[in-house]
Amino acid sequence: MERRIPDPTLMARLQLSVKGVDWAAGLVRRWQHDTPPGGGWTPHQHVAHLLAAEQNVFHVRVPRILAEDRPVFESWDQTAHMEREYRPEGDIEELAEAFMRAREQTVGYFKDLTPDQWTRTAVWPGGVGEVDLAWVAERALAHALEHFVALLNLHQEFDRHHARTWLSG
């Protein structure tokens, strides 16, 4: 059996992960600025964070891994970013579309890499340590899926009668 780098489904999964975020953003649009009952980020903040992380983490780090030998990354302070840069303006669905476009750019970095390029390494912050580019691609996928699940969980909190919503609109 021929082994391929990356796993042939990884690129498709990277692209499809944003579709889930887009769909979930539509589900919670009515509550986009509502804080969940137990506290935490609003749906709008989740999608704004996804877009910011895509642009400030993956769009910065992937090119550096490709251009530099074993770069060492500083931690990106998501809390400080949200406090300084987050703006509640803009519709959550527009943010989700911007995230989809940003993810296309991320996928573009990975699209035509050689097997040797996939094995390039960097030192990831937060105590993670040395990782290769394939790990970074999976991290980008996991990050989108984590927030997709968070948006679905918020939908569960805000709306407990989904069928009525479907029938009304």
Coordinates of N, CA and C in Angstrom, one line a residue:
M1 N 0.8 -1.2 0.0 CA 0.0 0.0 0.0 C 0.9 1.2 0.0
E2 N 0.6 2.1 -0.9 CA 1.4 3.4 -1.0 C 1.0 4.3 0.1
R3 N 2.0 4.9 0.8 CA 1.7 5.9 1.8 C 1.8 7.3 1.2
R4 N 0.8 8.1 1.6 CA 0.8 9.4 1.0 C 0.9 10.4 2.2
I5 N 1.6 11.5 1.9 CA 1.7 12.6 2.9 C 1.1 13.8 2.2
P6 N 0.1 14.4 2.7 CA -0.6 14.1 4.0 C -1.6 13.0 3.7
D7 N -2.3 12.6 4.8 CA -3.4 11.7 4.6 C -4.3 12.3 3.5
P8 N -4.7 11.6 2.5 CA -5.5 12.1 1.4 C -6.7 12.9 1.8
T9 N -7.3 12.6 3.0 CA -8.5 13.2 3.4 C -8.3 14.5 4.1
L10 N -7.1 14.8 4.5 CA -6.8 16.0 5.4 C -7.2 17.2 4.6
M11 N -6.8 17.4 3.4 CA -7.1 18.6 2.7 C -8.6 18.8 2.5
A12 N -9.3 17.7 2.2 CA -10.8 17.9 2.1 C -11.4 18.2 3.4
R13 N -10.9 17.6 4.5 CA -11.4 18.0 5.8 C -11.1 19.4 6.2
L14 N -10.0 19.9 5.9 CA -9.6 21.3 6.2 C -10.6 22.2 5.5
Q15 N -10.9 21.9 4.2 CA -11.9 22.8 3.5 C -13.3 22.6 4.0
L16 N -13.7 21.4 4.3 CA -15.1 21.2 4.8 C -15.4 21.7 6.2
S17 N -14.3 21.8 7.0 CA -14.5 22.2 8.4 C -15.2 23.6 8.5
V18 N -14.9 24.4 7.5 CA -15.5 25.8 7.5 C -16.9 25.8 7.2
K19 N -17.4 24.8 6.4 CA -18.8 24.7 6.1 C -19.6 24.4 7.3
G20 N -19.1 23.6 8.2 CA -19.8 23.4 9.5 C -19.9 24.7 10.3
V21 N -18.8 25.5 10.3 CA -18.9 26.7 11.1 C -19.9 27.7 10.4
D22 N -19.9 27.8 9.1 CA -20.8 28.6 8.4 C -22.3 28.2 8.7
W23 N -22.5 26.9 8.7 CA -23.9 26.5 9.0 C -24.3 26.8 10.4
A24 N -23.4 26.5 11.4 CA -23.7 26.7 12.8 C -23.8 28.2 13.1
A25 N -23.1 29.1 12.4 CA -23.2 30.5 12.6 C -24.6 31.0 12.2
G26 N -25.2 30.4 11.1 CA -26.5 30.7 10.7 C -27.5 30.2 11.8
L27 N -27.3 29.1 12.4 CA -28.2 28.6 13.4 C -28.3 29.5 14.6
V28 N -27.2 30.2 15.0 CA -27.1 31.0 16.2 C -27.2 32.5 15.9
R29 N -27.5 32.8 14.7 CA -27.5 34.3 14.3 C -28.3 35.1 15.2
R30 N -29.5 34.6 15.5 CA -30.5 35.4 16.3 C -29.9 35.7 17.7
W31 N -29.0 34.9 18.2 CA -28.4 35.1 19.5 C -26.9 35.4 19.4
Q32 N -26.5 36.0 18.3 CA -25.1 36.2 18.0 C -24.4 37.0 19.1
H33 N -25.1 37.9 19.7 CA -24.4 38.8 20.7 C -24.9 38.4 22.2
D34 N -25.5 37.3 22.3 CA -26.0 36.9 23.7 C -24.9 36.0 24.4
T35 N -24.7 36.4 25.6 CA -23.7 35.6 26.4 C -24.5 34.4 26.9
P36 N -23.9 33.2 26.8 CA -24.5 32.0 27.3 C -24.8 32.1 28.8
P37 N -25.9 31.4 29.2 CA -26.3 31.4 30.6 C -25.1 31.2 31.6
G38 N -24.2 30.3 31.3 CA -23.1 30.0 32.3 C -21.9 30.9 32.1
G39 N -22.0 31.9 31.2 CA -20.9 32.8 30.9 C -20.1 32.3 29.7
G40 N -19.1 33.0 29.3 CA -18.3 32.6 28.1 C -18.5 33.5 26.9
W41 N -17.9 33.1 25.8 CA -18.0 33.9 24.6 C -19.4 33.8 24.0
T42 N -19.8 34.9 23.3 CA -21.0 34.9 22.5 C -20.7 34.2 21.2
P43 N -21.7 33.8 20.5 CA -21.5 33.1 19.2 C -20.6 34.0 18.3
H44 N -20.9 35.3 18.2 CA -20.2 36.3 17.4 C -18.7 36.3 17.8
Q45 N -18.4 36.2 19.1 CA -17.0 36.2 19.5 C -16.3 34.9 19.1
H46 N -17.0 33.8 19.1 CA -16.4 32.6 18.7 C -15.9 32.7 17.2
V47 N -16.8 33.2 16.3 CA -16.5 33.3 14.9 C -15.4 34.3 14.7
A48 N -15.5 35.5 15.4 CA -14.5 36.5 15.3 C -13.1 35.9 15.7
H49 N -13.1 35.2 16.8 CA -11.8 34.5 17.2 C -11.3 33.6 16.2
L50 N -12.2 32.8 15.6 CA -11.7 31.8 14.5 C -11.0 32.6 13.4
L51 N -11.6 33.6 12.9 CA -11.1 34.4 11.9 C -9.7 35.0 12.3
A52 N -9.7 35.6 13.5 CA -8.4 36.2 14.0 C -7.3 35.2 14.1
A53 N -7.6 34.0 14.6 CA -6.6 33.0 14.8 C -6.1 32.5 13.4
E54 N -7.0 32.3 12.5 CA -6.6 31.9 11.1 C -5.6 32.9 10.6
Q55 N -5.9 34.2 10.7 CA -5.1 35.2 10.1 C -3.8 35.5 10.9
N56 N -3.9 35.4 12.2 CA -2.7 35.8 13.1 C -1.9 34.6 13.5
V57 N -2.4 33.4 13.4 CA -1.6 32.2 13.7 C -1.2 31.4 12.5
F58 N -2.2 30.9 11.8 CA -1.9 30.0 10.6 C -1.3 30.7 9.4
H59 N -1.8 31.9 9.1 CA -1.3 32.7 8.0 C 0.1 33.2 8.2
V60 N 0.5 33.3 9.5 CA 1.8 33.8 9.8 C 2.8 32.6 10.0
R61 N 2.3 31.6 10.7 CA 3.2 30.5 11.0 C 3.5 29.5 9.9
V62 N 2.5 29.2 9.1 CA 2.8 28.2 8.0 C 3.9 28.8 7.0
P63 N 3.8 30.0 6.5 CA 4.8 30.5 5.6 C 6.2 30.5 6.3
R64 N 6.2 30.8 7.6 CA 7.5 30.8 8.3 C 8.1 29.4 8.4
I65 N 7.3 28.4 8.6 CA 7.8 27.1 8.7 C 8.4 26.7 7.3
L66 N 7.7 27.1 6.3 CA 8.2 26.8 4.9 C 9.5 27.6 4.6
A67 N 9.7 28.8 5.1 CA 10.8 29.6 4.8 C 12.0 29.5 5.7
E68 N 11.7 29.2 7.0 CA 12.8 29.2 8.0 C 13.1 27.8 8.5
D69 N 14.3 27.6 9.0 CA 14.6 26.3 9.6 C 14.2 26.4 11.1
R70 N 13.2 25.5 11.4 CA 12.7 25.3 12.8 C 12.5 26.6 13.5
P71 N 11.6 27.4 13.0 CA 11.3 28.7 13.7 C 10.6 28.4 15.1
V72 N 10.9 29.3 16.0 CA 10.3 29.2 17.4 C 9.2 30.2 17.5
F73 N 8.0 29.8 17.8 CA 6.9 30.8 17.8 C 6.6 31.2 19.2
E74 N 6.3 32.5 19.3 CA 5.8 33.1 20.5 C 4.3 32.8 20.6
S75 N 3.8 32.8 21.8 CA 2.4 32.5 22.0 C 1.5 33.7 21.4
W76 N 0.4 33.4 20.8 CA -0.5 34.4 20.4 C -1.5 34.6 21.5
D77 N -1.6 35.7 22.1 CA -2.5 36.0 23.2 C -3.9 36.2 22.8
Q78 N -4.7 35.2 22.7 CA -6.1 35.3 22.2 C -6.9 36.2 23.2
T79 N -6.7 36.1 24.5 CA -7.4 36.9 25.4 C -7.1 38.4 25.2
A80 N -5.9 38.8 25.1 CA -5.5 40.2 24.8 C -6.1 40.6 23.5
H81 N -6.0 39.8 22.5 CA -6.5 40.1 21.2 C -8.0 40.4 21.3
M82 N -8.7 39.6 21.9 CA -10.2 39.8 22.1 C -10.5 41.1 22.8
E83 N -9.7 41.3 23.9 CA -9.9 42.6 24.6 C -9.6 43.8 23.8
R84 N -8.5 43.8 23.0 CA -8.1 45.0 22.3 C -8.7 45.1 20.9
E85 N -8.9 44.0 20.2 CA -9.3 44.1 18.8 C -10.7 43.7 18.5
Y86 N -11.4 42.9 19.4 CA -12.7 42.4 19.1 C -13.7 43.6 18.9
R87 N -14.5 43.5 17.9 CA -15.6 44.5 17.7 C -16.9 43.7 17.4
P88 N -17.9 44.1 18.1 CA -19.2 43.3 17.9 C -19.9 43.7 16.6
E89 N -19.3 44.6 15.8 CA -20.0 45.0 14.5 C -19.9 43.8 13.5
G90 N -20.8 43.9 12.6 CA -20.8 42.9 11.5 C -21.6 41.7 11.9
D91 N -22.3 41.1 10.9 CA -23.1 40.0 11.2 C -22.3 38.7 11.3
I92 N -22.7 37.8 12.1 CA -22.0 36.6 12.3 C -21.8 35.8 11.0
E93 N -22.8 35.8 10.2 CA -22.7 35.1 8.9 C -21.7 35.7 8.0
E94 N -21.5 37.0 8.0 CA -20.5 37.7 7.3 C -19.1 37.3 7.8
L95 N -19.0 37.2 9.1 CA -17.7 36.8 9.7 C -17.4 35.4 9.3
A96 N -18.4 34.5 9.3 CA -18.2 33.1 8.9 C -17.7 33.1 7.4
E97 N -18.3 33.9 6.6 CA -17.8 33.9 5.2 C -16.4 34.4 5.1
A98 N -16.0 35.4 5.9 CA -14.6 35.8 5.9 C -13.7 34.7 6.4
F99 N -14.2 34.0 7.4 CA -13.4 32.8 7.9 C -13.2 31.8 6.8
M100 N -14.3 31.6 6.0 CA -14.2 30.6 4.9 C -13.1 31.0 3.9
R101 N -13.1 32.3 3.6 CA -12.1 32.9 2.6 C -10.7 32.7 3.2
A102 N -10.6 33.0 4.5 CA -9.3 32.9 5.2 C -8.8 31.4 5.2
R103 N -9.7 30.5 5.4 CA -9.4 29.1 5.4 C -8.9 28.7 4.0
E104 N -9.5 29.2 2.9 CA -9.1 28.9 1.6 C -7.6 29.3 1.4
Q105 N -7.2 30.4 2.0 CA -5.8 30.8 1.9 C -4.9 29.8 2.7
T106 N -5.4 29.4 3.9 CA -4.6 28.4 4.6 C -4.5 27.1 3.8
V107 N -5.5 26.7 3.2 CA -5.5 25.4 2.4 C -4.5 25.6 1.3
G108 N -4.5 26.8 0.7 CA -3.5 27.1 -0.4 C -2.1 27.0 0.0
Y109 N -1.7 27.3 1.3 CA -0.4 27.0 1.7 C 0.0 25.6 1.7
F110 N -1.0 24.7 2.0 CA -0.7 23.3 2.1 C -0.9 22.5 0.8
K111 N -1.6 23.1 -0.2 CA -2.1 22.4 -1.3 C -1.0 21.6 -2.1
D112 N 0.1 22.2 -2.5 CA 1.0 21.5 -3.3 C 2.4 21.2 -2.7
L113 N 2.3 21.0 -1.4 CA 3.6 20.7 -0.7 C 4.1 19.3 -1.1
T114 N 5.5 19.2 -1.1 CA 6.1 18.0 -1.3 C 6.2 17.2 0.0
P115 N 6.4 15.9 0.0 CA 6.6 15.1 1.3 C 7.6 15.7 2.2
D116 N 8.7 16.2 1.6 CA 9.8 16.8 2.5 C 9.3 18.1 3.2
Q117 N 8.5 18.9 2.5 CA 7.9 20.1 3.1 C 7.0 19.8 4.2
W118 N 6.2 18.7 4.1 CA 5.3 18.4 5.2 C 6.1 18.0 6.4
T119 N 7.3 17.6 6.3 CA 8.1 17.2 7.5 C 8.9 18.3 8.1
R120 N 8.8 19.5 7.5 CA 9.4 20.7 8.1 C 8.9 21.0 9.5
T121 N 9.7 21.4 10.4 CA 9.3 21.6 11.8 C 9.4 23.0 12.3
A122 N 8.7 23.2 13.4 CA 8.8 24.5 14.2 C 8.6 24.1 15.6
V123 N 8.9 25.1 16.5 CA 8.6 24.9 17.9 C 7.3 25.7 18.2
W124 N 6.3 25.0 18.5 CA 4.9 25.5 18.8 C 4.9 26.0 20.3
P125 N 4.3 27.1 20.6 CA 4.3 27.6 21.9 C 3.3 26.8 22.9
G126 N 3.3 27.3 24.1 CA 2.4 26.7 25.1 C 2.8 25.4 25.6
G127 N 4.1 25.1 25.5 CA 4.6 23.8 26.0 C 4.4 22.6 25.1
V128 N 3.9 22.9 23.8 CA 3.7 21.9 22.9 C 5.0 21.3 22.4
G129 N 5.9 22.2 22.0 CA 7.2 21.7 21.5 C 7.3 21.6 20.0
E130 N 8.2 20.7 19.6 CA 8.5 20.6 18.2 C 7.3 19.9 17.5
V131 N 6.9 20.5 16.4 CA 5.8 19.9 15.6 C 6.2 20.0 14.1
D132 N 5.6 19.1 13.3 CA 5.8 19.2 11.8 C 4.6 19.9 11.2
L133 N 4.7 20.2 9.9 CA 3.7 20.9 9.2 C 2.4 20.1 9.1
A134 N 2.5 18.8 9.1 CA 1.3 18.0 9.1 C 0.5 18.2 10.4
W135 N 1.2 18.3 11.5 CA 0.6 18.6 12.8 C -0.1 19.9 12.7
V136 N 0.5 20.9 12.1 CA -0.1 22.3 12.1 C -1.4 22.2 11.2
A137 N -1.4 21.5 10.2 CA -2.6 21.3 9.4 C -3.7 20.7 10.2
E138 N -3.4 19.7 10.9 CA -4.4 19.0 11.8 C -4.8 20.0 12.9
R139 N -3.9 20.8 13.4 CA -4.3 21.8 14.4 C -5.3 22.8 13.9
A140 N -5.1 23.2 12.6 CA -6.0 24.2 12.0 C -7.4 23.5 11.9
L141 N -7.4 22.3 11.5 CA -8.7 21.5 11.4 C -9.3 21.4 12.7
A142 N -8.6 21.0 13.7 CA -9.1 20.8 15.1 C -9.7 22.1 15.6
H143 N -9.0 23.2 15.4 CA -9.4 24.5 15.9 C -10.8 24.9 15.3
A144 N -11.0 24.7 14.0 CA -12.3 25.0 13.4 C -13.4 24.1 14.0
L145 N -13.1 22.8 14.1 CA -14.0 21.8 14.7 C -14.4 22.1 16.1
E146 N -13.4 22.5 16.9 CA -13.7 22.9 18.3 C -14.7 24.0 18.4
H147 N -14.6 25.0 17.6 CA -15.5 26.1 17.6 C -16.8 25.8 16.9
F148 N -16.8 24.9 16.0 CA -18.1 24.4 15.4 C -18.9 23.7 16.5
V149 N -18.3 22.9 17.3 CA -19.0 22.2 18.4 C -19.4 23.3 19.4
A150 N -18.6 24.3 19.7 CA -19.0 25.3 20.6 C -20.3 26.0 20.1
L151 N -20.3 26.3 18.8 CA -21.5 27.0 18.3 C -22.7 26.1 18.3
L152 N -22.5 24.8 18.1 CA -23.7 23.9 18.2 C -24.2 23.8 19.6
N153 N -23.2 23.8 20.6 CA -23.6 23.7 22.0 C -24.3 25.0 22.4
L154 N -23.9 26.2 21.9 CA -24.7 27.4 22.1 C -26.1 27.3 21.5
H155 N -26.2 26.8 20.4 CA -27.5 26.6 19.8 C -28.4 25.8 20.6
Q156 N -27.8 24.7 21.2 CA -28.6 23.9 22.1 C -29.0 24.7 23.4
E157 N -28.2 25.6 23.8 CA -28.5 26.4 25.0 C -29.6 27.4 24.7
F158 N -29.5 28.1 23.6 CA -30.4 29.2 23.2 C -31.7 28.7 22.7
D159 N -31.8 27.6 22.0 CA -33.0 27.1 21.3 C -33.2 25.7 21.6
R160 N -34.3 25.4 22.3 CA -34.6 24.0 22.6 C -35.8 23.4 21.8
H161 N -36.2 24.2 20.8 CA -37.3 23.8 19.9 C -36.9 24.0 18.5
H162 N -36.0 23.2 18.0 CA -35.5 23.3 16.7 C -36.5 23.1 15.6
A163 N -37.4 22.2 15.7 CA -38.4 21.9 14.7 C -39.3 23.1 14.4
R164 N -39.7 23.9 15.5 CA -40.5 25.1 15.2 C -39.7 26.1 14.4
T165 N -38.4 26.2 14.7 CA -37.6 27.2 14.0 C -37.5 26.7 12.5
W166 N -37.3 25.5 12.2 CA -37.3 25.0 10.9 C -38.6 25.2 10.1
L167 N -39.7 25.0 10.8 CA -41.0 25.1 10.1 C -41.4 26.6 9.9
S168 N -40.8 27.5 10.7 CA -41.2 28.9 10.5 C -40.3 29.6 9.5
G169 N -39.3 28.9 9.1 CA -38.5 29.7 8.2 C -37.6 29.2 7.2

